[in-house]
Coordinates of C-alpha atoms in Angstrom, one line a residue:
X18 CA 169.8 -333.1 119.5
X19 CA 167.1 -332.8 122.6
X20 CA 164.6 -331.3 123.0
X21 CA 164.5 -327.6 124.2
X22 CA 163.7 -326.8 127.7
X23 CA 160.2 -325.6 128.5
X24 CA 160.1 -322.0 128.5
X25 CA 160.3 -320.1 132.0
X26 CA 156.0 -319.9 132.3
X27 CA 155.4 -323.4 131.4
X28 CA 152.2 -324.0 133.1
X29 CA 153.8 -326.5 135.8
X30 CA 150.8 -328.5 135.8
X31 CA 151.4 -328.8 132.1
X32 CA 154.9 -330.1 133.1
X33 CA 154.1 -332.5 135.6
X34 CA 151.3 -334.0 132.9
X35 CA 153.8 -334.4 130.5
X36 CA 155.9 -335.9 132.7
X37 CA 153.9 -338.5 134.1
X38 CA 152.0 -339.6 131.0
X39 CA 155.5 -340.5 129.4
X40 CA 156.0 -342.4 132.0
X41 CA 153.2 -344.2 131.6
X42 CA 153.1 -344.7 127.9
X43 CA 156.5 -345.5 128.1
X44 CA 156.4 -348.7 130.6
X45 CA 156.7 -352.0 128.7
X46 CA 152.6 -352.7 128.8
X47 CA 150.9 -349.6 128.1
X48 CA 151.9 -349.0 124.1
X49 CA 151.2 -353.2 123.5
X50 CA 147.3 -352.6 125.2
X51 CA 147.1 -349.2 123.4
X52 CA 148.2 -351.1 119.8
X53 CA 145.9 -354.2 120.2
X54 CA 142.6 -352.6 120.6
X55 CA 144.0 -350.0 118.2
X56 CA 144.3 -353.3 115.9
X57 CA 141.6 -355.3 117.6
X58 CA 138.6 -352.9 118.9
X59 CA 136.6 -354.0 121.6
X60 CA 137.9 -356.7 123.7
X61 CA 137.1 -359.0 126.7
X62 CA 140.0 -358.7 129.6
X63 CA 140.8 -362.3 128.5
X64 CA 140.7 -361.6 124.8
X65 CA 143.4 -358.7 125.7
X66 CA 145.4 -360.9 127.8
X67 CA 146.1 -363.8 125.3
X68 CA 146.3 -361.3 122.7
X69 CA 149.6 -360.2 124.6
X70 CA 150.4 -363.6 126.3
X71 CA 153.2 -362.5 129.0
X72 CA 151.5 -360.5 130.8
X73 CA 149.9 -361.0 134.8
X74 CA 146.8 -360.9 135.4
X75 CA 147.6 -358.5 137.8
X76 CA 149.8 -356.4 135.4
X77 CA 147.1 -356.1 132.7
X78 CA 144.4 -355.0 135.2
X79 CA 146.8 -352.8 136.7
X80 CA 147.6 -351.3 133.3
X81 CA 144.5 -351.0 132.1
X82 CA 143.2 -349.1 135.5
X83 CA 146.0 -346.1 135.1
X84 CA 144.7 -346.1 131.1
X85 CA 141.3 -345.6 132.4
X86 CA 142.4 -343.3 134.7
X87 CA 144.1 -341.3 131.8
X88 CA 141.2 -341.4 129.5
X89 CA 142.9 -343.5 127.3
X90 CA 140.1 -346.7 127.7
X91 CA 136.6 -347.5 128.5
X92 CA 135.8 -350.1 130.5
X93 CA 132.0 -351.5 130.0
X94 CA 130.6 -354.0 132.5
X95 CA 127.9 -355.6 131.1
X96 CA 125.4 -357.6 133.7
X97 CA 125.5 -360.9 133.1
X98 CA 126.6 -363.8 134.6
X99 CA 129.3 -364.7 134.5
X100 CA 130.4 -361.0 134.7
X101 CA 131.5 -359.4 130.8
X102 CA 134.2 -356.7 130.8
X103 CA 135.5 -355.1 127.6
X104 CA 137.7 -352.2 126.4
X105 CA 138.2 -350.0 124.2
X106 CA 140.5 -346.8 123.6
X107 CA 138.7 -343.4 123.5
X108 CA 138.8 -341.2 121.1
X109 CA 141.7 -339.6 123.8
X110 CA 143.6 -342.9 123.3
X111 CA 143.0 -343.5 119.9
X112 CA 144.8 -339.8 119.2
X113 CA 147.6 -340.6 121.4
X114 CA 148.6 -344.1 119.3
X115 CA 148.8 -341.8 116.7
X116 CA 151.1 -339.1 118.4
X117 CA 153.3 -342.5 118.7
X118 CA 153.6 -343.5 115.1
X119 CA 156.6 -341.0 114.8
X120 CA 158.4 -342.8 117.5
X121 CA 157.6 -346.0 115.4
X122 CA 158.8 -344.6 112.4
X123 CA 162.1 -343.4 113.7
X124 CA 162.7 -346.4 115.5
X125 CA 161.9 -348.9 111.6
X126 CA 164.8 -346.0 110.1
X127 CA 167.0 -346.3 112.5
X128 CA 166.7 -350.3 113.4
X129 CA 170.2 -351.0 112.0
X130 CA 172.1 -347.1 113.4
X131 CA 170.7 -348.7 117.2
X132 CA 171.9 -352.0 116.8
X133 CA 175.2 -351.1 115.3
X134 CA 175.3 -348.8 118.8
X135 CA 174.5 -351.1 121.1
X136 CA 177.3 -354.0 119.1
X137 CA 179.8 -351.1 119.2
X138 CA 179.1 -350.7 123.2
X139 CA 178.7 -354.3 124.0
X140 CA 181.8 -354.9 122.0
X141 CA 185.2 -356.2 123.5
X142 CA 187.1 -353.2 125.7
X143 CA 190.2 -351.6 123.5
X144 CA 193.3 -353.3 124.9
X145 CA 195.7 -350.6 126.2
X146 CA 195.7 -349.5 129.9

């Protein structure tokens, strides 16, 4: 069933939020950064990096910039040398990897209905022309 269209006077800067924060959150990198310092807390860039372990350099800065951009982290420089960055989710963040927890849920009750889908697709073609 999917979801009902927004009604006629959706703000459309409402729309164009929604839109392009679940593109964000839904891009391979954001919801692993968003779960580990759920998990984790604070964390050095380094200490976030290794905690994911296939990620760029590049990529996880690049993540982590749109997230700050969003509200979802804090970055803290602190002055020393050499130079220490950590981050952390605000409260912003924190309250949307909770939002998310349905979509974890469905996906642990429906595990074996998706994988059954995806066999049945990927499955040899019906002979016949």
């Amino acid at each position: 069933m999917a979801a009902p269209p927004p009604p006629a006077d959706a703000d459309p800067r409402v729309e164009a939020l929604v839109h392009d924060l679940i593109g964000r959150v839904a891009d391979k990198w954001t919801m692993l950064v968003l779960e580990i310092l759920e998990e984790r807390g604070e964390l050095r860039f380094t200490e976030l990096s290794r905690s994911i372990g296939t990620i760029s350099q590049k990529m996880l800065t690049q993540t982590l910039r749109h997230m700050e951009r969003d509200g979802l982290v804090i970055r803290t420089v602190h002055p020393v040398v050499p130079p220490k960055v950590e981050y952390r989710l605000t409260e912003l963040g924190q309250s949307l990897g909770a939002a998310f927890c349905g979509v974890w849920i469905w996906a642990e009750q429906n595990l074996a209905a998706v994988e059954t889908a995806r066999e049945t697709f990927d499955g040899p073609l019906p002979s016949g022309g």
